[in-house]
Amino acid sequence: MRLAERMERIGIESAFDVLVRARALEAKGRSVVHLEIGEPDFPTPAHIVDAGKKALDDGWTHYGPTQGYPELREAVADYVSRTRRIRVGPQHVAIVPGGKPIIFFSMIALLEPGDEVIYPNPGFPIYESMIRTLGATPVAIPLIESRGFSFDLNLLRDRLGPRTKMLVLNSPQNPTGGVIPADDIAAIAAMVRNRDVVVLADEIYSRIYYDAEAPASIASLPGMLEKTIILDGFSKTYAMTGWRMGYGVMPEWLVDAVNKLMVNSNSCTASFTQRAGIAALTGPQDDVDRMVAEFRRRRDAFCKGLNEIPGFRCAIPGGAFYAFANVTETGMNSKELADLLLQEGGVACLNGGSFGKYGEGYLRFSYANSLENLMDAVERIRKVAVRWEATAGSRS
Ligand SMILES: Cc1ncc(COP(=O)(O)O)c(C=O)c1O
C-alpha cells in the first residue's frame, strides 16, 4: 500500500528530531544543554492550573461547542480587541487545539493548486509544509538580518502577483526573534489592501517583546481586519504548550470554514482546558510579565556571550525567545556546526537551514533555559569554536 502522493510533500519540524538525538546522547551519560525546543521553561501559572483542575472536578469533561465555549470566545475577543486596538466579537473567534491548527485549517480552507503564498524564509517550517502539501506554490521572501529580520519591501512588492492568495506574516518571529517595525507593517498593508489576498498574521509571540511598544498587528490598519486571520494562543504567553489550545480571529465566513474542518477533525477543543483559558485571559498577568522580564535578562546575557565567540554574530532579537546567530564567519556550514555543537559540545540547537534556505549560515538557539545553563552553553560553544579555529590550518 502506498501513502497518498501529498505525503511526499509534507514536511516536519526538526526541533523534535534534534530533541530525540539529544536525549539519545543523554541516555549514554552525556550532558546536553537543551536550546532546541521552542517552549517556555516556566510552569503554567498556578491560578490557570487551578482553574483547569477545578474544571475537571466540576465535570467539564465532555464535548463542547465546535467553535469553542462562548465565554472563552468572549474573553478572547475582548483580549484581542484590547491588545490590537480593533473591535472584534466572539463570532470572529475560533478556538482550536493550539496555534498550529489555525495554519492548517486556514490553508486547507483557502488554498488550491496554483495559488501562491508569500511567506517568510527563514520561517516556521509548518507554513511551507502546508503550502506544498496542498499543492499551492510557496513564494519565499528572505528576511534581512540588517533590517532586524524584516522583509525587503521592494522584493515583497515584486513577488505579489495575480496568483497571490495569501501572505503569511509572523511577528515576533520564529526563528529569528525579529519584530516587523510598525512602518513596515503599514507599508505591507498598503500593498495588499486592495488585493484579493488573505493575510495570515501569526502573532503567537505577541506578548513576548522587549521594546516599549507592542509589536504592530496588521489587523489594526484600515481595511485590513476583513482580510486578516490573527493566529494567537496560550502556548507561549502562558507557558501552556501541552494544554493544546489556541485561536484564530477572522471574518465570519472563514470562521464557518474552520468550524467545518474542526467538526471533521477534532469535534471541539478539550472542555476543561478552555475553562483554564478563561482564567488565563481574565486573571492576573504578573506571571507573564515576570517571564518576559526573565527572557530579556537571558537574551541580553546570552547574545552578549555569543557575540564574543570567534565567528559568531548575533543580532539582538526584539521578541520571542530565540537568538539567531550568523555563523558564516566560522567557515563551517550551519548544519555541520549544529551537529558538532551537539556531538562535541553537548549543546542542542537548530540549523537555521531547517527553517528554509535563507536560514543557511545561522543557528537558532532557544533561550528558554536557565541563565546558568545558557552561560554554560556559551562556554561549551566557545570551546568547540576555538578548537575548530585552532585546527583550521591543518585543514587548509
Ligand atoms: C511561529 C509559530 N507559530 C505557531 C506555533 C504553534 O503553536 P502551538 O504550540 O500553540 O500550536 C509556533 C510554535 O512553535 C510558532 O513558533
CSV table of C-alpha atoms and ligand atoms in Angstrom, one decimal:
chain,number,residue,atom,x,y,z
A,1,MET,CA,0.0,0.0,0.0
A,2,ARG,CA,1.3,3.4,-0.9
A,3,LEU,CA,0.7,6.6,1.0
A,4,ALA,CA,-1.1,9.4,-0.8
A,5,GLU,CA,1.1,11.5,-3.1
A,6,ARG,CA,0.6,14.6,-0.9
A,7,MET,CA,2.5,12.8,1.9
A,8,GLU,CA,5.6,13.2,-0.2
A,9,ARG,CA,5.3,17.0,0.1
A,10,ILE,CA,4.5,17.3,3.8
A,11,GLY,CA,7.4,18.5,6.0
A,12,ILE,CA,8.3,18.2,9.6
A,13,GLU,CA,9.8,20.3,12.5
A,14,SER,CA,13.4,19.5,13.0
A,15,ALA,CA,13.3,20.7,16.7
A,16,PHE,CA,11.6,17.4,17.6
A,17,ASP,CA,14.3,15.4,15.7
A,18,VAL,CA,17.2,17.2,17.4
A,19,LEU,CA,15.5,16.6,20.8
A,20,VAL,CA,15.4,12.8,20.1
A,21,ARG,CA,19.1,12.9,19.2
A,22,ALA,CA,20.0,14.9,22.3
A,23,ARG,CA,18.0,12.5,24.5
A,24,ALA,CA,19.9,9.6,23.0
A,25,LEU,CA,23.2,11.2,23.9
A,26,GLU,CA,21.9,11.8,27.5
A,27,ALA,CA,20.9,8.1,27.7
A,28,LYS,CA,24.6,7.3,27.1
A,29,GLY,CA,25.5,9.5,30.0
A,30,ARG,CA,26.4,12.7,28.1
A,31,SER,CA,25.4,16.1,29.4
A,32,VAL,CA,23.4,18.2,27.0
A,33,VAL,CA,22.2,21.8,27.3
A,34,HIS,CA,18.8,22.0,25.5
A,35,LEU,CA,18.4,25.1,23.4
A,36,GLU,CA,16.5,23.4,20.6
A,37,ILE,CA,12.8,23.4,21.7
A,38,GLY,CA,10.6,26.4,21.4
A,39,GLU,CA,8.7,26.4,24.6
A,40,PRO,CA,8.9,28.5,27.7
A,41,ASP,CA,10.7,26.7,30.6
A,42,PHE,CA,8.3,28.2,33.1
A,43,PRO,CA,5.4,26.3,34.7
A,44,THR,CA,1.9,27.2,33.7
A,45,PRO,CA,0.8,29.9,36.2
A,46,ALA,CA,-0.8,28.4,39.3
A,47,HIS,CA,-4.2,30.1,39.0
A,48,ILE,CA,-4.5,28.7,35.5
A,49,VAL,CA,-3.7,25.2,36.6
A,50,ASP,CA,-6.2,25.5,39.5
A,51,ALA,CA,-8.9,26.6,37.1
A,52,GLY,CA,-8.1,23.5,34.9
A,53,LYS,CA,-8.3,21.2,38.0
A,54,LYS,CA,-11.5,22.8,39.2
A,55,ALA,CA,-13.0,22.4,35.7
A,56,LEU,CA,-12.2,18.6,35.8
A,57,ASP,CA,-13.8,18.4,39.3
A,58,ASP,CA,-16.8,20.3,38.1
A,59,GLY,CA,-17.4,17.9,35.2
A,60,TRP,CA,-16.1,19.9,32.2
A,61,THR,CA,-15.1,16.6,30.7
A,62,HIS,CA,-17.5,16.2,27.7
A,63,TYR,CA,-17.8,17.6,24.2
A,64,GLY,CA,-18.3,21.3,23.9
A,65,PRO,CA,-19.3,23.6,21.0
A,66,THR,CA,-17.2,23.1,17.9
A,67,GLN,CA,-16.2,26.8,17.8
A,68,GLY,CA,-15.3,26.9,21.5
A,69,TYR,CA,-17.3,28.0,24.6
A,70,PRO,CA,-19.0,31.4,24.2
A,71,GLU,CA,-17.4,32.6,27.4
A,72,LEU,CA,-13.9,31.8,26.2
A,73,ARG,CA,-14.6,33.3,22.8
A,74,GLU,CA,-15.9,36.4,24.5
A,75,ALA,CA,-12.7,36.6,26.6
A,76,VAL,CA,-10.5,36.1,23.5
A,77,ALA,CA,-12.5,38.8,21.6
A,78,ASP,CA,-12.1,41.3,24.5
A,79,TYR,CA,-8.4,40.5,24.8
A,80,VAL,CA,-7.6,40.7,21.1
A,81,SER,CA,-9.7,43.9,20.7
A,82,ARG,CA,-7.8,45.5,23.6
A,83,THR,CA,-4.3,44.4,22.6
A,84,ARG,CA,-4.6,45.1,18.9
A,85,ARG,CA,-6.9,48.1,19.2
A,86,ILE,CA,-9.6,46.7,17.0
A,87,ARG,CA,-13.2,45.7,17.6
A,88,VAL,CA,-14.0,42.0,17.2
A,89,GLY,CA,-16.7,39.9,18.8
A,90,PRO,CA,-17.0,36.2,19.8
A,91,GLN,CA,-18.4,35.4,16.4
A,92,HIS,CA,-15.0,36.1,14.9
A,93,VAL,CA,-13.2,33.7,17.2
A,94,ALA,CA,-12.4,30.0,16.6
A,95,ILE,CA,-10.9,28.1,19.5
A,96,VAL,CA,-8.8,25.2,18.3
A,97,PRO,CA,-6.2,22.8,19.8
A,98,GLY,CA,-3.1,25.0,19.6
A,99,GLY,CA,-2.0,27.8,17.3
A,100,LYS,CA,-0.8,25.3,14.6
A,101,PRO,CA,-4.3,24.2,13.6
A,102,ILE,CA,-5.1,27.8,12.5
A,103,ILE,CA,-2.3,27.5,9.9
A,104,PHE,CA,-3.6,24.0,8.9
A,105,PHE,CA,-7.3,24.9,8.7
A,106,SER,CA,-7.0,28.3,7.1
A,107,MET,CA,-4.7,27.0,4.4
A,108,ILE,CA,-7.0,24.0,3.8
A,109,ALA,CA,-9.9,26.3,3.6
A,110,LEU,CA,-8.3,28.8,1.2
A,111,LEU,CA,-5.6,27.3,-0.9
A,112,GLU,CA,-5.9,25.5,-4.2
A,113,PRO,CA,-3.2,24.2,-6.6
A,114,GLY,CA,-1.7,27.1,-8.5
A,115,ASP,CA,-2.3,29.6,-5.7
A,116,GLU,CA,0.7,31.4,-4.5
A,117,VAL,CA,1.5,32.0,-0.8
A,118,ILE,CA,4.2,34.5,0.2
A,119,TYR,CA,5.8,33.5,3.4
A,120,PRO,CA,8.9,34.5,5.5
A,121,ASN,CA,12.1,32.5,5.0
A,122,PRO,CA,13.7,31.5,7.3
A,123,GLY,CA,10.3,30.8,9.0
A,124,PHE,CA,8.2,28.4,11.0
A,125,PRO,CA,8.6,25.2,8.8
A,126,ILE,CA,4.9,24.4,9.0
A,127,TYR,CA,4.0,27.2,6.6
A,128,GLU,CA,6.0,25.8,3.7
A,129,SER,CA,5.0,22.2,4.6
A,130,MET,CA,1.3,23.0,4.4
A,131,ILE,CA,1.5,25.2,1.3
A,132,ARG,CA,3.3,22.3,-0.5
A,133,THR,CA,1.0,19.6,0.8
A,134,LEU,CA,-2.0,21.5,-0.6
A,135,GLY,CA,-0.3,21.8,-4.0
A,136,ALA,CA,-0.1,25.6,-3.7
A,137,THR,CA,3.1,27.4,-4.6
A,138,PRO,CA,5.4,28.7,-1.8
A,139,VAL,CA,6.9,32.0,-2.6
A,140,ALA,CA,9.7,32.7,-0.1
A,141,ILE,CA,10.6,36.2,1.0
A,142,PRO,CA,14.1,36.3,2.5
A,143,LEU,CA,14.3,38.0,5.9
A,144,ILE,CA,17.2,40.5,6.1
A,145,GLU,CA,19.4,40.4,9.1
A,146,SER,CA,20.4,44.1,8.7
A,147,ARG,CA,16.7,45.1,8.8
A,148,GLY,CA,16.2,43.3,12.1
A,149,PHE,CA,15.0,40.3,10.1
A,150,SER,CA,12.2,42.2,8.5
A,151,PHE,CA,11.3,41.9,4.7
A,152,ASP,CA,12.9,43.7,1.8
A,153,LEU,CA,9.7,45.6,1.0
A,154,ASN,CA,10.6,46.1,-2.7
A,155,LEU,CA,11.0,42.4,-3.0
A,156,LEU,CA,7.7,41.8,-1.4
A,157,ARG,CA,6.1,44.3,-3.9
A,158,ASP,CA,7.7,42.3,-6.8
A,159,ARG,CA,6.5,39.0,-5.5
A,160,LEU,CA,2.9,40.0,-5.1
A,161,GLY,CA,1.1,38.9,-8.2
A,162,PRO,CA,-2.3,37.9,-9.7
A,163,ARG,CA,-1.9,34.4,-8.2
A,164,THR,CA,-1.0,35.5,-4.7
A,165,LYS,CA,-3.8,34.2,-2.4
A,166,MET,CA,-2.2,34.5,0.9
A,167,LEU,CA,0.6,36.4,2.7
A,168,VAL,CA,2.0,35.0,5.9
A,169,LEU,CA,3.4,37.4,8.4
A,170,ASN,CA,5.0,36.3,11.7
A,171,SER,CA,6.0,38.9,14.3
A,172,PRO,CA,7.7,38.5,16.7
A,173,GLN,CA,9.2,35.8,14.6
A,174,ASN,CA,10.4,32.3,14.8
A,175,PRO,CA,13.3,31.5,14.3
A,176,THR,CA,14.9,35.0,14.2
A,177,GLY,CA,13.3,36.8,17.1
A,178,GLY,CA,12.7,39.7,14.7
A,179,VAL,CA,9.8,42.1,15.1
A,180,ILE,CA,8.4,43.7,12.0
A,181,PRO,CA,8.6,47.5,12.5
A,182,ALA,CA,5.2,49.4,12.5
A,183,ASP,CA,6.2,51.3,9.4
A,184,ASP,CA,6.9,48.1,7.5
A,185,ILE,CA,3.5,46.7,8.6
A,186,ALA,CA,1.9,49.9,7.3
A,187,ALA,CA,3.8,49.6,4.0
A,188,ILE,CA,2.7,45.9,3.7
A,189,ALA,CA,-0.9,46.8,4.4
A,190,ALA,CA,-0.8,49.5,1.7
A,191,MET,CA,0.5,46.8,-0.8
A,192,VAL,CA,-2.3,44.2,-0.1
A,193,ARG,CA,-5.2,46.4,1.0
A,194,ASN,CA,-6.8,46.5,-2.5
A,195,ARG,CA,-5.8,43.0,-3.5
A,196,ASP,CA,-7.8,39.8,-3.1
A,197,VAL,CA,-5.3,38.4,-0.6
A,198,VAL,CA,-5.8,37.0,2.9
A,199,VAL,CA,-3.1,37.8,5.5
A,200,LEU,CA,-2.3,35.1,8.0
A,201,ALA,CA,-0.8,37.1,10.8
A,202,ASP,CA,0.9,34.6,13.1
A,203,GLU,CA,1.1,36.5,16.4
A,204,ILE,CA,1.7,33.6,18.7
A,205,TYR,CA,4.6,35.5,20.3
A,206,SER,CA,2.6,38.7,20.6
A,207,ARG,CA,3.2,39.2,24.3
A,208,ILE,CA,6.9,38.3,24.3
A,209,TYR,CA,8.7,41.5,23.1
A,210,TYR,CA,11.4,43.8,24.6
A,211,ASP,CA,10.7,47.3,23.2
A,212,ALA,CA,8.3,49.6,25.0
A,213,GLU,CA,5.7,49.4,22.2
A,214,ALA,CA,3.9,46.1,21.5
A,215,PRO,CA,4.5,44.7,18.0
A,216,ALA,CA,2.2,46.2,15.4
A,217,SER,CA,-0.7,44.0,14.2
A,218,ILE,CA,-1.7,44.4,10.5
A,219,ALA,CA,-5.3,43.7,11.5
A,220,SER,CA,-5.4,47.1,13.2
A,221,LEU,CA,-4.8,49.1,10.0
A,222,PRO,CA,-7.7,50.5,7.9
A,223,GLY,CA,-9.3,47.9,5.6
A,224,MET,CA,-7.3,45.0,6.9
A,225,LEU,CA,-9.5,43.4,9.6
A,226,GLU,CA,-11.8,41.9,7.0
A,227,LYS,CA,-8.9,40.2,5.2
A,228,THR,CA,-6.7,39.1,8.2
A,229,ILE,CA,-6.6,35.9,10.2
A,230,ILE,CA,-4.9,36.6,13.5
A,231,LEU,CA,-3.3,33.4,15.0
A,232,ASP,CA,-2.6,33.6,18.7
A,233,GLY,CA,-2.9,31.2,21.6
A,234,PHE,CA,-1.9,30.2,25.1
A,235,SER,CA,1.2,28.1,24.4
A,236,LYS,CA,3.9,30.7,24.6
A,237,THR,CA,2.2,33.6,26.5
A,238,TYR,CA,1.0,31.4,29.4
A,239,ALA,CA,3.5,28.6,29.1
A,240,MET,CA,0.7,26.2,28.1
A,241,THR,CA,2.3,24.3,25.2
A,242,GLY,CA,1.0,20.9,26.5
A,243,TRP,CA,-2.6,22.1,27.0
A,244,ARG,CA,-3.1,22.3,23.3
A,245,MET,CA,-5.2,25.4,22.9
A,246,GLY,CA,-5.1,28.4,20.6
A,247,TYR,CA,-7.3,30.5,18.5
A,248,GLY,CA,-7.9,32.4,15.3
A,249,VAL,CA,-9.7,35.7,14.9
A,250,MET,CA,-11.0,36.1,11.4
A,251,PRO,CA,-14.0,37.2,9.3
A,252,GLU,CA,-17.1,35.2,10.0
A,253,TRP,CA,-17.1,33.4,6.6
A,254,LEU,CA,-13.7,32.0,7.5
A,255,VAL,CA,-14.9,31.0,11.0
A,256,ASP,CA,-17.6,28.9,9.3
A,257,ALA,CA,-15.0,27.1,7.2
A,258,VAL,CA,-12.8,26.5,10.3
A,259,ASN,CA,-15.8,25.1,12.1
A,260,LYS,CA,-16.4,22.6,9.3
A,261,LEU,CA,-12.8,21.5,9.4
A,262,MET,CA,-13.0,21.2,13.2
A,263,VAL,CA,-16.1,19.1,13.1
A,264,ASN,CA,-14.3,16.8,10.6
A,265,SER,CA,-11.2,16.5,12.7
A,266,ASN,CA,-11.4,17.3,16.4
A,267,SER,CA,-15.1,17.9,17.1
A,268,CYS,CA,-14.1,20.5,19.7
A,269,THR,CA,-11.1,21.7,21.8
A,270,ALA,CA,-10.9,20.0,25.2
A,271,SER,CA,-13.5,21.5,27.5
A,272,PHE,CA,-11.6,21.7,30.8
A,273,THR,CA,-8.6,23.4,29.1
A,274,GLN,CA,-11.0,26.1,27.7
A,275,ARG,CA,-12.1,26.9,31.3
A,276,ALA,CA,-8.4,27.3,32.2
A,277,GLY,CA,-8.1,29.5,29.1
A,278,ILE,CA,-10.7,31.9,30.5
A,279,ALA,CA,-8.7,32.1,33.8
A,280,ALA,CA,-5.5,32.8,31.7
A,281,LEU,CA,-7.0,35.8,29.8
A,282,THR,CA,-9.1,37.3,32.6
A,283,GLY,CA,-6.8,36.6,35.6
A,284,PRO,CA,-3.7,38.3,36.8
A,285,GLN,CA,-0.9,38.8,34.2
A,286,ASP,CA,2.0,39.1,36.6
A,287,ASP,CA,3.5,35.7,35.7
A,288,VAL,CA,3.6,36.7,32.0
A,289,ASP,CA,5.4,40.0,32.9
A,290,ARG,CA,7.8,38.1,35.1
A,291,MET,CA,8.6,35.6,32.4
A,292,VAL,CA,9.2,38.2,29.8
A,293,ALA,CA,11.5,40.2,32.2
A,294,GLU,CA,13.5,37.0,32.7
A,295,PHE,CA,13.7,36.3,29.0
A,296,ARG,CA,15.0,39.8,28.5
A,297,ARG,CA,17.8,39.2,31.1
A,298,ARG,CA,18.7,36.0,29.4
A,299,ARG,CA,18.6,37.5,25.9
A,300,ASP,CA,21.0,40.2,26.9
A,301,ALA,CA,23.5,37.9,28.6
A,302,PHE,CA,23.3,35.1,26.1
A,303,CYS,CA,23.6,37.3,22.9
A,304,LYS,CA,26.5,39.2,24.5
A,305,GLY,CA,28.2,35.8,25.2
A,306,LEU,CA,27.6,34.6,21.6
A,307,ASN,CA,28.9,37.8,20.2
A,308,GLU,CA,32.2,37.2,21.9
A,309,ILE,CA,32.7,33.8,20.3
A,310,PRO,CA,35.0,33.8,17.3
A,311,GLY,CA,33.0,33.5,14.1
A,312,PHE,CA,29.6,34.2,15.7
A,313,ARG,CA,27.5,37.3,15.2
A,314,CYS,CA,24.1,37.6,16.8
A,315,ALA,CA,21.6,40.5,16.3
A,316,ILE,CA,19.7,41.4,19.4
A,317,PRO,CA,16.3,40.0,18.9
A,318,GLY,CA,13.3,42.2,19.6
A,319,GLY,CA,10.9,39.4,20.6
A,320,ALA,CA,10.1,35.7,21.1
A,321,PHE,CA,12.8,33.7,22.9
A,322,TYR,CA,15.2,32.9,20.1
A,323,ALA,CA,18.7,34.1,19.3
A,324,PHE,CA,19.5,33.6,15.6
A,325,ALA,CA,23.3,33.7,15.3
A,326,ASN,CA,25.1,34.3,12.0
A,327,VAL,CA,27.9,31.7,11.9
A,328,THR,CA,29.2,32.1,8.3
A,329,GLU,CA,32.5,33.5,9.6
A,330,THR,CA,33.3,30.2,11.3
A,331,GLY,CA,33.8,28.8,7.8
A,332,MET,CA,31.6,25.8,8.7
A,333,ASN,CA,28.2,25.2,7.2
A,334,SER,CA,25.5,25.6,9.8
A,335,LYS,CA,24.3,22.0,9.7
A,336,GLU,CA,27.8,20.7,10.3
A,337,LEU,CA,28.2,23.2,13.1
A,338,ALA,CA,24.9,22.3,14.8
A,339,ASP,CA,25.9,18.6,14.6
A,340,LEU,CA,29.4,19.4,16.0
A,341,LEU,CA,28.0,21.5,18.9
A,342,LEU,CA,25.7,18.6,19.8
A,343,GLN,CA,28.3,15.9,19.5
A,344,GLU,CA,31.3,17.6,20.8
A,345,GLY,CA,30.0,20.4,22.9
A,346,GLY,CA,26.7,18.9,24.3
A,347,VAL,CA,24.7,21.9,23.1
A,348,ALA,CA,21.5,21.2,21.3
A,349,CYS,CA,20.5,23.9,18.8
A,350,LEU,CA,18.9,24.1,15.4
A,351,ASN,CA,20.5,24.6,12.0
A,352,GLY,CA,19.0,27.8,10.5
A,353,GLY,CA,18.6,25.9,7.2
A,354,SER,CA,15.9,23.8,8.7
A,355,PHE,CA,13.8,27.0,8.6
A,356,GLY,CA,14.3,27.4,4.9
A,357,LYS,CA,17.1,28.0,2.5
A,358,TYR,CA,17.7,31.6,3.6
A,359,GLY,CA,18.3,30.4,7.1
A,360,GLU,CA,21.5,28.7,6.0
A,361,GLY,CA,24.5,30.1,7.8
A,362,TYR,CA,22.6,30.7,11.0
A,363,LEU,CA,21.9,28.7,14.2
A,364,ARG,CA,18.8,29.1,16.2
A,365,PHE,CA,19.2,29.0,20.0
A,366,SER,CA,16.1,29.0,22.2
A,367,TYR,CA,16.9,30.9,25.4
A,368,ALA,CA,14.0,29.2,27.2
A,369,ASN,CA,16.5,27.7,29.7
A,370,SER,CA,18.1,29.0,32.9
A,371,LEU,CA,20.7,31.8,32.8
A,372,GLU,CA,23.2,29.4,34.4
A,373,ASN,CA,22.6,26.8,31.6
A,374,LEU,CA,22.8,29.5,29.0
A,375,MET,CA,26.1,30.7,30.2
A,376,ASP,CA,27.3,27.1,30.4
A,377,ALA,CA,26.2,26.7,26.8
A,378,VAL,CA,28.2,29.8,25.8
A,379,GLU,CA,31.3,28.3,27.3
A,380,ARG,CA,30.8,25.0,25.6
A,381,ILE,CA,30.2,26.7,22.2
A,382,ARG,CA,33.3,28.8,22.7
A,383,LYS,CA,35.4,25.7,23.3
A,384,VAL,CA,34.2,24.0,20.2
A,385,ALA,CA,34.6,27.2,18.1
A,386,VAL,CA,38.2,27.8,19.4
A,387,ARG,CA,39.2,24.2,18.8
A,388,TRP,CA,37.8,24.4,15.3
A,389,GLU,CA,39.6,27.6,14.6
A,390,ALA,CA,42.9,26.2,16.0
A,391,THR,CA,42.7,23.2,13.6
A,392,ALA,CA,41.9,25.4,10.6
A,393,GLY,CA,45.5,25.5,9.5
A,394,SER,CA,45.7,21.7,9.3
A,395,ARG,CA,42.6,21.5,7.2
A,396,SER,CA,43.6,24.1,4.6
B,1,LIG,C1,5.6,30.9,14.7
B,1,LIG,C2,4.8,29.8,15.4
B,1,LIG,N1,3.5,29.7,15.1
B,1,LIG,C3,2.7,28.8,15.6
B,1,LIG,C4,3.3,27.9,16.6
B,1,LIG,C5,2.4,26.8,17.1
B,1,LIG,O1,2.0,27.0,18.4
B,1,LIG,P1,1.1,25.9,19.2
B,1,LIG,O2,2.1,25.1,20.0
B,1,LIG,O3,0.2,26.7,20.0
B,1,LIG,O4,0.4,25.1,18.2
B,1,LIG,C6,4.6,28.0,16.9
B,1,LIG,C7,5.2,27.1,17.9
B,1,LIG,O5,6.4,26.9,18.0
B,1,LIG,C8,5.4,29.0,16.3
B,1,LIG,O6,6.7,29.2,16.6
